[in-house]
Coordinates of C-alpha atoms in Angstrom, one line a residue:
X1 CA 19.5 7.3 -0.8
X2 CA 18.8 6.1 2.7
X3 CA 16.7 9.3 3.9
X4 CA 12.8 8.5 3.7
X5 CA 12.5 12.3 2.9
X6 CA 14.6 11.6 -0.3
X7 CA 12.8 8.7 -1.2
X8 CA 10.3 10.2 -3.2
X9 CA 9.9 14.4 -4.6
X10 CA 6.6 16.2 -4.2
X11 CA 5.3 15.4 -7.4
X12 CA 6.1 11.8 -6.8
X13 CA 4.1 12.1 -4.1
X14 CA 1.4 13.9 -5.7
X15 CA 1.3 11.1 -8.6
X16 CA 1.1 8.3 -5.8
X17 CA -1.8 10.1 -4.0
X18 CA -3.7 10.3 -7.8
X19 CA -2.7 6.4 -8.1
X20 CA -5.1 5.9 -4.9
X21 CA -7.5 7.8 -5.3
X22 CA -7.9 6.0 -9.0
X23 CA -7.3 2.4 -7.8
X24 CA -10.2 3.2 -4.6
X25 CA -12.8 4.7 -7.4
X26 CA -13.2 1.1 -8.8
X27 CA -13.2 -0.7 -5.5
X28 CA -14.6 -0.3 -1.4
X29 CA -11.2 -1.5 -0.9
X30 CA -8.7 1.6 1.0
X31 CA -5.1 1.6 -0.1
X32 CA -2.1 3.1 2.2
X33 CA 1.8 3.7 1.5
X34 CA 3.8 4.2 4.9
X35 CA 7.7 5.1 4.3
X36 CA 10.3 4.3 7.0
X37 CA 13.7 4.6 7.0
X38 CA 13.9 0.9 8.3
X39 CA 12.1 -1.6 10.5
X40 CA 15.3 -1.8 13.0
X41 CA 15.6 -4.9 14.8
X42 CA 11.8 -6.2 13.7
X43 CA 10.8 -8.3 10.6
X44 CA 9.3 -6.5 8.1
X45 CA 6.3 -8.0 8.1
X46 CA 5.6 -7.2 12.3
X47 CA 6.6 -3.8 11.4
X48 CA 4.2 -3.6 8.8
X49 CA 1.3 -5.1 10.8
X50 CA 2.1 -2.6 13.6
X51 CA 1.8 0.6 11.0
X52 CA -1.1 -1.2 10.0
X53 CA -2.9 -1.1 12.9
X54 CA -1.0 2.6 14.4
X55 CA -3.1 3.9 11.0
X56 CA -6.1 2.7 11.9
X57 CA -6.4 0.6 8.5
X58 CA -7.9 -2.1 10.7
X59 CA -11.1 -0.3 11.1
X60 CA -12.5 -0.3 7.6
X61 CA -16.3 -1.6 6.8
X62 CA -15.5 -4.1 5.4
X63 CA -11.9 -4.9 6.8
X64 CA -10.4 -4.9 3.4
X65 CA -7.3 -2.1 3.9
X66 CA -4.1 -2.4 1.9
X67 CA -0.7 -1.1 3.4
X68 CA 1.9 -1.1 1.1
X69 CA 5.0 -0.6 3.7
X70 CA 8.1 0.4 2.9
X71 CA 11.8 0.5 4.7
X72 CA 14.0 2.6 2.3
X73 CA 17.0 2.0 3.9
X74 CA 16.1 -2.1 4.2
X75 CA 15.5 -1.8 0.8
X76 CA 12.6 -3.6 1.3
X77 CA 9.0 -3.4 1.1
X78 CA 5.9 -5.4 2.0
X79 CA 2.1 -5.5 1.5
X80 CA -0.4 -6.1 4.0
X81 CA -3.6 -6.7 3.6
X82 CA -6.4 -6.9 6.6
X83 CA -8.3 -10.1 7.1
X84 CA -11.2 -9.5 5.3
X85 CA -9.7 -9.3 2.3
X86 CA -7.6 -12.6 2.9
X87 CA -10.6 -14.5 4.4
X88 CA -11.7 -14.5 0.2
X89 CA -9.1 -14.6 -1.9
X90 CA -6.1 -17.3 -3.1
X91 CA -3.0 -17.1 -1.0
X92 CA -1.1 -15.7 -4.5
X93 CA -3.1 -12.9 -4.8
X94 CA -0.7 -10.3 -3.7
X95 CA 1.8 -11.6 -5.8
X96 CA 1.0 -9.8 -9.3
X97 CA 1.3 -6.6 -7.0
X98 CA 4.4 -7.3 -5.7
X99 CA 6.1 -8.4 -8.8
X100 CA 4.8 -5.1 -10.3
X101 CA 6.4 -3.0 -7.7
X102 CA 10.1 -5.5 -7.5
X103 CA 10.0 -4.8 -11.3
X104 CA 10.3 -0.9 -10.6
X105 CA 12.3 -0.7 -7.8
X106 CA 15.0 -2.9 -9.2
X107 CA 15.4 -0.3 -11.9
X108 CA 15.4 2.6 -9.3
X109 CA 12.0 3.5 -10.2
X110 CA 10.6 3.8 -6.9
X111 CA 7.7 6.3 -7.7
X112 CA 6.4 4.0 -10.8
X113 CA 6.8 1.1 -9.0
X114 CA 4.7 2.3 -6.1
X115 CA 2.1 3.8 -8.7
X116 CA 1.9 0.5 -10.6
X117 CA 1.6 -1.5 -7.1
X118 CA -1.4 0.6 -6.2
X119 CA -3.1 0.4 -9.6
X120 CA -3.0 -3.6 -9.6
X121 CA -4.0 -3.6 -6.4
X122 CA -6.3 -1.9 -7.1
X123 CA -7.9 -4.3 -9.9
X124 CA -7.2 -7.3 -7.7
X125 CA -9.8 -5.5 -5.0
X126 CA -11.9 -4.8 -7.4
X127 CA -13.0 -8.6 -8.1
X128 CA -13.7 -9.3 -4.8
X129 CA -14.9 -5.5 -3.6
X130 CA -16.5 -3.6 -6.2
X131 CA -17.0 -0.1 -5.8
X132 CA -20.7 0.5 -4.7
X133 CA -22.5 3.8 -3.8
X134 CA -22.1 3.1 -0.7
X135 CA -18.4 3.1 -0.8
X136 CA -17.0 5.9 0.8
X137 CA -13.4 7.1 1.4
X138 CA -12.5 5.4 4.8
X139 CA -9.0 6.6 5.5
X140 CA -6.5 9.0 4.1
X141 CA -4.8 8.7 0.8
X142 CA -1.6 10.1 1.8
X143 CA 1.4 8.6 2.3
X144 CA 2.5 8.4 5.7
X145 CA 5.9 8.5 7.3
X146 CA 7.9 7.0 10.2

């Protein structure tokens, strides 16, 4: 399964879109999942800080968008998180996340990992940026595709 467009069905899609919308009700926080069918010749993480800033995550209030990034083919996946969010917290705080998501994809279970990724990151961003009224929905929740 190489083909991004095979990566995930419709209503795994659908259940990942849910999973950000539930995971941004408890924080200010704005999650992202970009799928591409590899990075090429770049490191993952340059790729993923490019996507990053091509979807505009670096423009948030409170600079404190997520982008979980991921090249199907590379089997491989990274999170990035924008600086205001790693200007406060402990250099392992992504790590819960990740190990959430390795646990699921190892078994093939891309959709649940990507649903239980979002929802701990969720939590995480909750400690450090709760959801207040005047939290609003910065960027989109759905997945994007390169």
């Amino acid at each position: 399964m190489s083909k991004v467009e095979d990566f995930l069905s419709k209503k795994d899609e659908e259940e990942i879109i849910e999973a950000i919308r539930k995971a941004e009700s408890h924080t200010s926080g704005e999650v992202r999942v970009h799928l591409e069918k590899t990075t090429g010749e770049k490191d993952i993480f340059d790729r993923a800080m490019e996507v990053f800033h091509m979807l505009k995550m670096d423009n948030t209030k409170h600079d404190n968008g997520v982008l979980i990034y991921v090249a199907v083919e590379d089997h491989n996946f990274v999170i990035y998180g924008d600086k205001g969010i790693n200007d406060v917290v402990p250099d392992d705080f992504w790590e819960s996340t990740k190990d959430a998501i390795v646990e699921k994809f190892k078994k093939g279970e891309f959709k649940q990992g990507l649903v239980d990724g979002i929802l701990t990151a969720g939590q995480q961003l909750k400690k450090h940026f709760p959801y207040s009224d005047e939290t609003r929905d910065e960027l989109s929740n759905e997945i994007s595709k390169g």
